[in-house]
């Protein structure tokens, strides 16, 4: 009976999600797991007036793999905030445009939410607006040589 109750809860949640979507709420905000993760990230984030370091923020929203890689990118001049190269300790604010060059691609994002802790990808996407150019197209796959 527990399995049936759990299944009924899931189907009821799906119906609520359909109603919320028709009212104009995004599906990401309706998903209870994503909503809980967003709430946890905001609770662990800075309070009013506090700031977040740029190296920590780009790591938290998954633009770089580690915080030390974020700091190294800043020291190497690969991170710009509002068009200026910044140090790893630079404070980021909501509305700042952040450009990060990772490997061969440049990511251009606008900060929507400040967070300090690393979060999952669905939550991270809600913390910025991605204005990055599309990645370069991949070439055709390499041809295999004939075995004659």
Tab-separated table of C-alpha atoms in Angstrom, residues 13-90:
chain	number	residue	atom	x	y	z
A	13	UNK	CA	2.021	16.417	-8.183
A	14	UNK	CA	1.979	16.006	-11.956
A	15	UNK	CA	-1.578	17.349	-12.106
A	16	UNK	CA	-0.633	20.342	-9.950
A	17	UNK	CA	2.349	21.004	-12.214
A	18	UNK	CA	0.080	21.065	-15.265
A	19	UNK	CA	-2.215	23.602	-13.583
A	20	UNK	CA	0.711	25.787	-12.510
A	21	UNK	CA	2.175	25.723	-16.017
A	22	UNK	CA	-1.093	26.950	-17.507
A	23	UNK	CA	-0.957	29.916	-15.105
A	24	UNK	CA	2.448	30.955	-16.444
A	25	UNK	CA	4.742	29.412	-13.822
A	26	UNK	CA	7.812	27.736	-15.302
A	27	UNK	CA	8.007	23.935	-14.976
A	28	UNK	CA	11.380	24.209	-13.175
A	29	UNK	CA	9.802	26.194	-10.343
A	30	UNK	CA	7.023	23.587	-9.938
A	31	UNK	CA	9.351	20.578	-9.584
A	32	UNK	CA	9.556	20.026	-5.812
A	33	UNK	CA	13.142	18.764	-5.901
A	34	UNK	CA	14.382	21.814	-7.819
A	35	UNK	CA	12.330	24.155	-5.624
A	36	UNK	CA	13.819	22.595	-2.486
A	37	UNK	CA	17.353	22.863	-3.905
A	38	UNK	CA	16.802	26.524	-4.839
A	39	UNK	CA	15.516	27.243	-1.329
A	40	UNK	CA	18.548	25.510	0.212
A	41	UNK	CA	20.955	27.431	-2.046
A	42	UNK	CA	19.309	30.744	-1.177
A	43	UNK	CA	19.409	29.924	2.555
A	44	UNK	CA	23.136	29.175	2.323
A	45	UNK	CA	23.744	32.220	0.119
A	46	UNK	CA	24.729	35.693	1.212
A	47	UNK	CA	22.372	37.763	3.332
A	48	UNK	CA	21.406	41.314	2.380
A	49	UNK	CA	24.506	43.448	1.907
A	50	UNK	CA	26.936	40.504	1.780
A	51	UNK	CA	28.856	39.693	-1.376
A	52	UNK	CA	30.202	36.614	-3.165
A	53	UNK	CA	33.667	36.207	-4.653
A	54	UNK	CA	33.740	35.747	-8.432
A	55	UNK	CA	35.868	32.581	-8.280
A	56	UNK	CA	33.426	31.052	-5.824
A	57	UNK	CA	30.363	32.084	-7.845
A	58	UNK	CA	31.593	30.716	-11.204
A	59	UNK	CA	32.390	27.440	-9.430
A	60	UNK	CA	28.995	27.372	-7.679
A	61	UNK	CA	27.061	27.748	-10.946
A	62	UNK	CA	29.235	25.144	-12.684
A	63	UNK	CA	31.050	27.340	-15.196
A	64	UNK	CA	34.361	25.831	-13.981
A	65	UNK	CA	35.021	22.431	-12.408
A	66	UNK	CA	36.839	23.552	-9.236
A	67	UNK	CA	37.140	26.768	-7.263
A	68	UNK	CA	40.897	26.715	-7.720
A	69	UNK	CA	40.358	26.527	-11.509
A	70	UNK	CA	38.110	29.582	-11.162
A	71	UNK	CA	40.809	31.445	-9.253
A	72	UNK	CA	43.440	30.428	-11.822
A	73	UNK	CA	41.182	31.611	-14.662
A	74	UNK	CA	40.814	34.984	-12.921
A	75	UNK	CA	44.576	35.326	-12.378
A	76	UNK	CA	45.181	34.366	-16.028
A	77	UNK	CA	42.835	37.084	-17.310
A	78	UNK	CA	40.161	34.678	-18.568
A	79	UNK	CA	37.360	36.149	-16.423
A	80	UNK	CA	35.826	39.562	-17.054
A	81	UNK	CA	33.063	41.252	-15.098
A	82	UNK	CA	31.328	44.081	-16.955
A	83	UNK	CA	34.210	44.160	-19.445
A	84	UNK	CA	37.068	44.417	-16.900
A	85	UNK	CA	39.531	41.700	-15.956
A	86	UNK	CA	39.109	40.811	-12.306
A	87	UNK	CA	41.004	39.151	-9.483
A	88	UNK	CA	39.580	36.042	-7.789
A	89	UNK	CA	38.485	38.132	-4.786
A	90	UNK	CA	36.329	40.506	-6.864
